[in-house]
Amino acid sequence: HRCWWLLLVAWLSLHCGIGMAQRSTLGTSMVVPEHPTLARGTWGSWGPWSPCSSSCGDGVALRTRRCLRSAEQEQCTGEPRQYRLCQLQACPSGSVPFRAMQCSLYDNKPVLGTSARYRWVPFHGAPSVCDLNCLAVGHNFYYTFGRVLDGTHCSPGSPELCINGQCLSVGCDGILGSRPDACSRCSGGHGSCLFVHRLFQGTDPSSGYFGYMNVTKIPAGATQIKVTDKSRNYLALMTSDGQYVLNGDWAIAWPGPFQVAGTQLSYSRAPDGTESLEAPGPTSEDLHLMVLLQEPNPGIEYEFWLPPGHPQPDRADARSLRQPQPRGAGSPPPQEPQVTPAAPQPRRCGRCRPAKGRSQRIWHLCHSDFVFRGRIVARRLVGQETRYEVEVTTPYRQHFPLLSREYLWVPNRCSCPPLRQGRDYVLMAQRHVNHEHTLNRLVLRTDGYARPWSPRQERLLREAAQHC
């Protein structure tokens, strides 16, 4: 009876313990003590390279290293073996290929548990390219004799080689399986590059217009470029010479690949409006990342790597180009307006009569929304209008915010008033906003005031301002 009593007490104790554990688990949070993180070992130096695995053609050499650690330390991270390509003189004409030689080692030997004898040649239709798949000559079956030897080409004509059953490419440093670092240097490590990762949260300007706004400049040499926008706005890209390569001039592109600045850019846009730009780089020239605003900007995240020694890029460039909203992106992208060379002038232009003289200067100065000195950067014919890209150098009078770079529209194709690229002018323009508030532009009338800048012109302006 005493034994039965002891067994009953033991069983009840065990049952209560389990019940308490269950209730404790359901009713409270159990804190499990974490195991202390153990230090990892360190790698010793690499050993010498082994002889090449082949006597001619392509082969591989191997070297190893040891992980130096105590019993309390964890294993080192990384590979203990490293393979590099060794290219010797070409094999003589008629030499047996390396894979064919490995298959021939099983000629006339019993396989498949029978006494049948076969001759074997390489078979390249099997799923695993680094297995020694050999076809029985004169028969319609193949047999896998394990893995191929290290240094065997993955397939005929392929530069990749099989190592430990894996098909590896030769890196730029000759090491199999190695990849360039984020700034496209061989074995550089990310520490040799400058990583730029920022969130642009600039909003639409205080004047309330919608249009293009600069986000940042992506310098030449940038790699691993990634940009994400989660809004109804549109990302845009401009090259260093001022030419749009994506979503420029109100034309929204279909998602897909684009060749930009010497690299392939992948542009994607989800049904909810989320956009992304990705490019491996390196870029061959500066790129200006912009956003075409349709609503307040919730934030544009961008990142890229720069080569070592490159200066940290400035934050968002304040320059903006005032433009209308884009057309809808739900239908096929509209055709871009036809661009006509500047030389041939359209008919019916007539004689250009720009404003001049003291009275005209005073009238335009007092009735214009913008009076400034600007340099003509570019000219383009758009429909029945002429669009000038102007770099604003000196604002004299303005009723609304004036940006450092603006589009100036002239409602004709006749170069009237005449403005030459690269020249500085005193310009007097009006602000034009349409009823839908989708256009907010600077307009220079055909008979508007546009005179080449000179110190005398600036003095005359200051005198005319006294009459406003």
Coordinates of C-alpha atoms in Angstrom, one line a residue:
H1 CA 0.0 0.0 0.0
R2 CA 2.8 2.4 0.8
C3 CA 4.2 1.9 -2.8
W4 CA 0.8 2.7 -4.3
W5 CA 0.4 5.8 -2.1
L6 CA 3.8 7.1 -3.3
L7 CA 2.9 6.5 -6.9
L8 CA -0.4 8.3 -6.5
V9 CA 1.3 11.3 -4.9
A10 CA 3.8 11.4 -7.7
W11 CA 1.1 11.3 -10.4
L12 CA -0.9 14.1 -8.7
S13 CA 2.2 16.2 -8.4
L14 CA 2.9 15.7 -12.1
H15 CA -0.7 16.5 -13.1
C16 CA -0.8 19.7 -11.1
G17 CA 2.4 20.8 -12.5
I18 CA 1.2 20.4 -16.0
G19 CA -2.1 22.1 -15.3
M20 CA -0.3 25.1 -13.7
A21 CA 2.0 25.3 -16.6
Q22 CA -0.9 25.4 -19.0
R23 CA -2.7 28.0 -17.0
S24 CA 0.4 30.1 -16.7
T25 CA 1.0 29.9 -20.4
L26 CA -2.6 31.0 -21.3
G27 CA -2.9 33.7 -18.6
T28 CA 0.5 35.5 -18.7
S29 CA 3.5 36.0 -20.9
M30 CA 6.3 33.6 -20.3
V31 CA 9.7 35.2 -20.4
V32 CA 12.3 32.7 -21.7
P33 CA 15.8 33.7 -20.9
E34 CA 17.9 34.3 -24.0
H35 CA 21.1 32.5 -24.5
P36 CA 24.0 34.8 -24.4
T37 CA 25.4 35.5 -27.9
L38 CA 28.6 33.7 -28.4
A39 CA 31.5 35.4 -30.1
R40 CA 32.4 34.0 -33.5
G41 CA 35.8 32.7 -34.5
T42 CA 38.1 34.4 -36.9
W43 CA 39.5 33.1 -40.1
G44 CA 43.1 32.4 -40.5
S45 CA 45.0 33.4 -43.7
W46 CA 44.4 31.7 -46.9
G47 CA 46.6 28.8 -47.9
P48 CA 48.5 28.5 -51.2
W49 CA 46.6 27.7 -54.4
S50 CA 46.5 24.1 -55.5
P51 CA 47.7 23.1 -59.0
C52 CA 45.2 23.6 -61.8
S53 CA 42.7 20.8 -62.1
S54 CA 43.3 20.6 -65.9
S55 CA 46.5 20.3 -67.9
C56 CA 45.1 22.4 -70.8
G57 CA 42.1 24.7 -71.4
D58 CA 40.1 25.9 -68.5
G59 CA 40.5 24.5 -65.0
V60 CA 40.2 25.5 -61.3
A61 CA 42.6 26.0 -58.5
L62 CA 41.6 25.6 -54.8
R63 CA 42.8 27.2 -51.6
T64 CA 41.5 26.8 -48.1
R65 CA 41.5 28.6 -44.7
R66 CA 40.9 27.5 -41.2
C67 CA 38.4 28.9 -38.6
L68 CA 40.3 29.8 -35.5
R69 CA 38.0 29.5 -32.5
S70 CA 37.8 28.2 -29.0
A71 CA 35.3 25.7 -27.7
E72 CA 33.0 28.6 -26.5
Q73 CA 33.0 30.4 -29.9
E74 CA 30.7 29.8 -32.8
Q75 CA 31.8 28.9 -36.3
C76 CA 33.1 31.6 -38.6
T77 CA 30.8 33.1 -41.2
G78 CA 31.9 32.6 -44.8
E79 CA 33.4 29.8 -46.9
P80 CA 36.4 27.8 -46.0
R81 CA 37.2 27.1 -49.6
Q82 CA 37.8 29.4 -52.6
Y83 CA 38.1 28.5 -56.3
R84 CA 39.6 30.5 -59.0
L85 CA 39.8 30.1 -62.8
C86 CA 43.1 29.0 -64.3
Q87 CA 43.3 29.3 -68.0
L88 CA 46.1 27.3 -69.6
Q89 CA 47.1 26.9 -73.2
A90 CA 44.4 25.6 -75.5
C91 CA 44.0 21.8 -75.6
P92 CA 45.4 20.1 -78.8
S93 CA 43.1 19.5 -81.7
G94 CA 41.1 16.3 -81.2
S95 CA 41.4 16.2 -77.4
V96 CA 38.6 14.6 -75.5
P97 CA 36.5 17.2 -73.7
F98 CA 36.6 17.0 -69.9
R99 CA 33.0 15.9 -69.4
A100 CA 33.3 13.3 -72.2
M101 CA 36.5 11.9 -70.5
Q102 CA 34.6 11.5 -67.2
C103 CA 31.8 9.6 -68.9
S104 CA 34.2 7.3 -70.8
L105 CA 35.7 6.1 -67.4
Y106 CA 32.5 4.0 -67.1
D107 CA 32.7 2.4 -70.5
N108 CA 32.3 -1.4 -70.5
K109 CA 31.7 -1.5 -66.8
P110 CA 28.6 -3.1 -65.3
V111 CA 25.9 -0.7 -64.2
L112 CA 22.2 -0.9 -63.3
G113 CA 22.8 -4.1 -61.4
T114 CA 23.2 -6.1 -64.6
S115 CA 26.1 -7.6 -66.6
A116 CA 25.3 -5.4 -69.6
R117 CA 28.2 -3.3 -70.9
Y118 CA 27.7 0.1 -72.5
R119 CA 29.7 3.0 -73.9
W120 CA 28.9 6.4 -72.5
V121 CA 28.8 10.0 -73.9
P122 CA 27.7 13.2 -72.2
F123 CA 24.0 13.9 -72.1
H124 CA 23.1 17.6 -71.7
G125 CA 19.3 17.3 -71.4
A126 CA 19.1 16.4 -67.7
P127 CA 17.9 19.0 -65.2
S128 CA 21.0 19.1 -63.1
V129 CA 23.9 20.4 -65.2
C130 CA 26.5 19.6 -62.6
D131 CA 25.7 15.9 -62.4
L132 CA 27.6 13.5 -64.6
N133 CA 24.7 12.5 -66.9
C134 CA 25.9 10.1 -69.5
L135 CA 23.9 8.6 -72.5
A136 CA 24.3 5.0 -73.4
V137 CA 25.5 4.9 -77.0
G138 CA 22.9 3.3 -79.2
H139 CA 20.2 3.4 -76.6
N140 CA 17.6 5.9 -75.4
F141 CA 18.5 6.2 -71.8
Y142 CA 21.0 8.0 -69.7
Y143 CA 22.6 7.3 -66.3
T144 CA 23.8 9.7 -63.6
F145 CA 27.2 8.8 -62.2
G146 CA 27.1 11.3 -59.3
R147 CA 28.6 14.8 -59.7
V148 CA 31.1 16.0 -62.3
L149 CA 34.6 16.9 -61.2
D150 CA 35.2 20.5 -60.1
G151 CA 36.1 22.7 -63.1
T152 CA 33.8 21.0 -65.6
H153 CA 31.9 23.4 -67.8
C154 CA 28.2 23.5 -66.9
S155 CA 27.2 23.1 -70.6
P156 CA 28.9 23.3 -74.0
G157 CA 30.1 26.8 -74.7
S158 CA 29.1 28.1 -71.2
P159 CA 31.7 30.1 -69.3
E160 CA 30.3 28.9 -65.9
L161 CA 32.0 26.0 -64.1
C162 CA 30.7 23.3 -61.7
I163 CA 32.1 23.5 -58.2
N164 CA 30.8 21.1 -55.5
G165 CA 27.7 20.4 -57.6
Q166 CA 26.9 24.1 -58.2
C167 CA 27.1 26.0 -61.4
L168 CA 29.1 29.1 -60.7
S169 CA 30.1 32.1 -62.8
V170 CA 33.6 33.5 -62.7
G171 CA 33.7 36.9 -61.0
C172 CA 35.6 39.9 -62.2
D173 CA 38.5 39.0 -59.9
G174 CA 38.7 35.5 -61.4
I175 CA 37.2 33.9 -58.2
L176 CA 34.2 31.6 -58.9
G177 CA 31.0 32.7 -57.3
S178 CA 32.3 36.1 -56.3
R179 CA 30.3 39.2 -57.1
P180 CA 31.4 42.9 -57.4
D181 CA 30.5 45.0 -54.4
A182 CA 27.8 47.6 -54.4
C183 CA 30.0 50.1 -56.3
S184 CA 31.0 47.5 -58.9
R185 CA 34.5 46.9 -57.5
C186 CA 36.0 43.5 -57.3
S187 CA 36.3 42.2 -53.7
G188 CA 35.9 45.7 -52.4
G189 CA 33.2 45.1 -49.8
H190 CA 30.4 47.6 -49.2
G191 CA 32.6 49.4 -46.8
S192 CA 34.5 50.9 -49.7
C193 CA 31.4 52.6 -51.1
L194 CA 29.2 55.5 -49.9
F195 CA 25.6 54.5 -49.3
V196 CA 22.9 57.2 -49.8
H197 CA 19.5 56.4 -48.4
R198 CA 17.0 59.3 -47.9
L199 CA 13.3 60.1 -47.8
F200 CA 12.3 63.2 -49.8
Q201 CA 9.3 64.9 -48.2
G202 CA 9.2 68.2 -50.0
T203 CA 5.7 69.5 -50.8
D204 CA 4.3 71.4 -53.6
P205 CA 5.4 75.0 -53.6
S206 CA 3.5 77.7 -51.7
S207 CA 1.9 79.1 -54.9
G208 CA -0.2 76.0 -55.1
Y209 CA 0.6 74.9 -58.6
F210 CA 1.2 71.3 -59.6
G211 CA 4.1 70.3 -61.8
Y212 CA 7.6 69.0 -61.8
M213 CA 9.7 69.2 -58.7
N214 CA 13.3 68.1 -58.3
V215 CA 13.9 65.3 -55.7
T216 CA 17.7 64.8 -55.9
K217 CA 20.6 64.4 -58.3
I218 CA 21.9 60.9 -58.8
P219 CA 25.6 61.4 -59.6
A220 CA 27.4 59.6 -62.4
G221 CA 28.9 56.3 -61.2
A222 CA 25.9 55.5 -58.9
T223 CA 25.0 51.8 -58.6
Q224 CA 22.1 49.7 -57.0
I225 CA 19.6 52.6 -57.5
K226 CA 16.2 52.1 -56.0
V227 CA 13.4 54.7 -55.8
T228 CA 9.9 54.1 -54.4
D229 CA 6.9 56.4 -54.5
K230 CA 3.5 55.5 -53.0
S231 CA 1.1 58.1 -54.3
R232 CA -0.7 59.3 -57.4
N233 CA 2.3 61.4 -58.4
Y234 CA 4.7 60.3 -61.1
L235 CA 8.4 59.8 -60.9
A236 CA 10.4 61.3 -63.7
L237 CA 14.0 61.3 -64.8
M238 CA 16.1 63.9 -66.7
T239 CA 19.6 63.5 -68.0
S240 CA 22.4 66.1 -67.3
D241 CA 21.7 67.8 -70.7
G242 CA 18.1 68.6 -69.7
Q243 CA 16.4 65.8 -71.7
Y244 CA 13.7 63.8 -70.1
V245 CA 14.1 60.0 -70.3
L246 CA 11.0 59.0 -68.3
N247 CA 7.6 60.7 -67.7
G248 CA 8.7 64.0 -69.1
D249 CA 6.7 66.7 -71.0
W250 CA 3.4 65.4 -69.5
A251 CA 3.7 62.0 -71.3
I252 CA 3.4 59.1 -68.8
A253 CA 5.3 56.0 -70.0
W254 CA 4.2 52.4 -69.7
P255 CA 6.1 50.4 -67.1
G256 CA 9.0 48.4 -68.5
P257 CA 12.7 48.6 -69.1
F258 CA 14.5 51.7 -70.3
Q259 CA 18.1 52.3 -71.4
V260 CA 19.3 55.3 -69.4
A261 CA 22.8 56.6 -68.7
G262 CA 24.5 53.4 -69.7
T263 CA 22.4 51.1 -67.6
Q264 CA 19.1 49.4 -67.8
L265 CA 16.4 51.0 -65.7
S266 CA 13.3 49.0 -64.6
Y267 CA 10.2 51.1 -64.1
S268 CA 7.1 49.6 -62.5
R269 CA 3.8 51.0 -61.5
A270 CA 1.1 49.1 -59.5
P271 CA -2.7 49.6 -59.9
D272 CA -2.7 51.6 -56.6
G273 CA -0.2 54.1 -58.1
T274 CA 2.9 52.8 -56.3
E275 CA 5.9 53.3 -58.5
S276 CA 9.5 52.0 -58.3
L277 CA 12.7 52.6 -60.3
E278 CA 15.6 50.2 -60.1
A279 CA 18.9 50.2 -62.0
P280 CA 22.1 48.2 -61.3
G281 CA 24.4 50.9 -62.7
P282 CA 26.9 52.3 -62.8
T283 CA 25.5 55.3 -64.4
S284 CA 27.5 57.1 -67.1
E285 CA 26.2 60.6 -66.4
D286 CA 24.3 62.5 -63.7
L287 CA 20.5 61.9 -63.5
H288 CA 18.0 64.3 -62.1
L289 CA 15.2 62.5 -60.2
M290 CA 12.0 64.5 -60.3
V291 CA 8.4 64.1 -59.3
L292 CA 5.4 65.2 -61.3
L293 CA 2.9 66.3 -58.6
Q294 CA -0.8 65.6 -58.7
E295 CA -1.4 65.6 -54.9
P296 CA 0.6 66.4 -51.8
N297 CA 3.8 64.3 -51.7
P298 CA 3.7 61.7 -48.9
G299 CA 7.4 60.9 -49.3
I300 CA 9.7 59.5 -51.9
E301 CA 12.3 57.0 -50.7
Y302 CA 15.5 56.6 -52.7
E303 CA 18.9 54.9 -52.2
F304 CA 22.0 54.3 -54.2
W305 CA 25.7 53.6 -53.8
L306 CA 28.6 55.8 -54.8
P307 CA 32.2 55.0 -55.5
P308 CA 34.8 55.5 -52.7
G309 CA 35.9 59.1 -52.3
H310 CA 32.7 60.5 -53.9
P311 CA 31.5 63.6 -52.0
Q312 CA 28.2 63.2 -50.1
P313 CA 25.5 64.6 -52.4
D314 CA 23.4 67.5 -51.4
R315 CA 19.9 67.1 -50.3
A316 CA 17.0 67.8 -52.6
D317 CA 17.9 70.3 -55.3
A318 CA 15.5 73.3 -55.0
R319 CA 15.3 73.8 -58.7
S320 CA 11.8 73.1 -60.2
L321 CA 10.3 73.4 -63.6
R322 CA 6.8 74.8 -63.6
Q323 CA 4.6 72.6 -65.7
P324 CA 1.0 71.4 -66.0
Q325 CA -0.3 68.2 -64.6
P326 CA 0.2 65.1 -66.7
R327 CA -2.6 63.5 -68.6
G328 CA -4.1 60.3 -67.3
A329 CA -2.1 57.2 -67.1
G330 CA -5.0 54.7 -67.3
S331 CA -5.0 54.8 -71.1
P332 CA -2.2 54.4 -73.6
P333 CA 0.3 57.2 -73.3
P334 CA -0.5 60.2 -75.6
Q335 CA 1.8 61.0 -78.4
E336 CA 4.4 63.6 -77.6
P337 CA 3.9 66.9 -79.5
Q338 CA 5.8 67.0 -82.7
V339 CA 9.1 68.9 -82.3
T340 CA 10.0 71.1 -85.2
P341 CA 13.6 72.4 -85.8
A342 CA 14.0 76.0 -85.0
A343 CA 15.4 77.0 -88.4
P344 CA 12.4 76.9 -90.7
Q345 CA 9.9 79.6 -89.6
P346 CA 6.2 79.0 -90.2
R347 CA 4.3 81.1 -92.7
R348 CA 2.0 83.9 -91.7
C349 CA 4.2 85.0 -88.9
G350 CA 4.4 88.6 -90.2
R351 CA 6.7 91.2 -88.7
C352 CA 7.6 90.9 -85.1
R353 CA 6.9 94.0 -83.1
P354 CA 8.3 93.5 -79.5
A355 CA 7.7 96.2 -76.9
K356 CA 10.4 98.9 -76.7
G357 CA 10.8 102.5 -75.6
R358 CA 10.2 104.2 -72.3
S359 CA 6.4 104.2 -72.2
Q360 CA 6.2 100.5 -73.2
R361 CA 8.9 99.6 -70.6
I362 CA 6.9 101.4 -67.8
W363 CA 3.5 99.9 -68.9
H364 CA 4.8 96.2 -69.0
L365 CA 6.8 96.6 -65.8
C366 CA 3.7 97.8 -63.9
H367 CA 1.3 95.3 -65.4
S368 CA 3.5 92.1 -65.3
D369 CA 3.4 89.4 -62.7
F370 CA 7.1 88.6 -63.1
V371 CA 10.0 90.8 -64.1
F372 CA 13.4 89.2 -64.1
R373 CA 16.7 88.6 -65.7
G374 CA 16.9 85.2 -67.2
R375 CA 19.2 83.1 -69.4
I376 CA 17.7 81.1 -72.2
V377 CA 18.8 77.4 -71.7
A378 CA 16.6 75.6 -74.3
R379 CA 13.9 76.2 -76.9
R380 CA 11.2 73.8 -78.0
L381 CA 8.1 74.1 -80.2
V382 CA 5.1 72.5 -78.6
G383 CA 1.9 72.5 -80.7
Q384 CA 1.3 76.1 -81.7
E385 CA 3.4 77.5 -78.9
T386 CA 7.1 78.0 -78.1
R387 CA 8.5 76.9 -74.8
Y388 CA 11.7 78.3 -73.4
E389 CA 13.6 76.9 -70.5
V390 CA 14.9 79.9 -68.6
E391 CA 17.4 80.0 -65.8
V392 CA 16.3 82.9 -63.5
T393 CA 19.4 84.9 -62.4
T394 CA 17.9 88.1 -61.0
P395 CA 14.3 88.7 -60.0
Y396 CA 13.3 92.4 -60.1
R397 CA 9.6 92.3 -59.5
Q398 CA 7.2 89.3 -58.7
H399 CA 3.7 88.9 -57.5
F400 CA 4.1 85.1 -57.0
P401 CA 7.1 82.9 -56.1
L402 CA 9.6 82.6 -58.8
L403 CA 11.8 79.6 -59.1
S404 CA 15.4 79.4 -60.1
R405 CA 14.4 77.6 -63.3
E406 CA 11.2 78.1 -65.2
Y407 CA 9.4 77.3 -68.4
L408 CA 8.4 80.5 -70.3
W409 CA 5.7 80.1 -72.9
V410 CA 5.2 82.3 -76.0
P411 CA 1.8 81.8 -77.8
N412 CA 3.3 81.6 -81.3
R413 CA 5.9 79.6 -83.3
C414 CA 7.5 82.6 -84.9
S415 CA 10.3 83.4 -82.4
C416 CA 8.6 86.6 -81.4
P417 CA 9.9 88.1 -79.3
P418 CA 13.3 86.8 -80.6
L419 CA 15.2 85.0 -77.9
R420 CA 18.5 83.3 -78.5
Q421 CA 19.8 80.3 -76.6
G422 CA 22.6 81.2 -74.2
R423 CA 21.8 84.9 -74.0
D424 CA 20.6 86.9 -71.0
Y425 CA 17.4 88.9 -71.3
V426 CA 15.2 91.2 -69.2
L427 CA 11.8 89.4 -69.4
M428 CA 8.4 90.6 -68.3
A429 CA 5.8 87.8 -68.1
Q430 CA 2.2 87.1 -66.9
R431 CA 1.0 84.3 -64.8
H432 CA -1.6 82.1 -66.5
V433 CA -3.8 79.7 -64.6
N434 CA -6.7 77.9 -66.4
H435 CA -10.1 77.3 -65.0
E436 CA -9.3 73.7 -63.9
H437 CA -6.1 74.8 -62.2
T438 CA -4.2 72.2 -64.1
L439 CA -2.1 74.8 -65.9
N440 CA 0.0 77.4 -64.1
R441 CA 2.5 78.9 -66.5
L442 CA 4.6 81.9 -67.2
V443 CA 3.5 83.5 -70.5
L444 CA 5.4 86.1 -72.5
R445 CA 3.0 87.8 -74.9
T446 CA 3.9 88.1 -78.6
D447 CA 4.2 91.9 -78.1
G448 CA 5.7 91.4 -74.6
Y449 CA 8.9 93.0 -73.2
A450 CA 12.0 91.0 -73.8
R451 CA 15.3 93.0 -74.2
P452 CA 18.9 91.7 -74.1
W453 CA 20.2 92.4 -70.6
S454 CA 22.8 95.0 -70.0
P455 CA 23.8 97.3 -67.1
R456 CA 21.9 100.1 -68.9
Q457 CA 18.7 98.0 -69.1
E458 CA 18.9 97.3 -65.4
R459 CA 19.3 101.0 -64.7
L460 CA 16.3 101.8 -66.9
L461 CA 14.2 99.2 -65.0
R462 CA 14.9 100.8 -61.7
E463 CA 13.9 104.2 -63.0
A464 CA 10.7 102.8 -64.5
A465 CA 9.8 101.1 -61.2
Q466 CA 9.3 104.6 -59.7
H467 CA 6.2 105.0 -61.9
C468 CA 4.4 101.8 -60.7

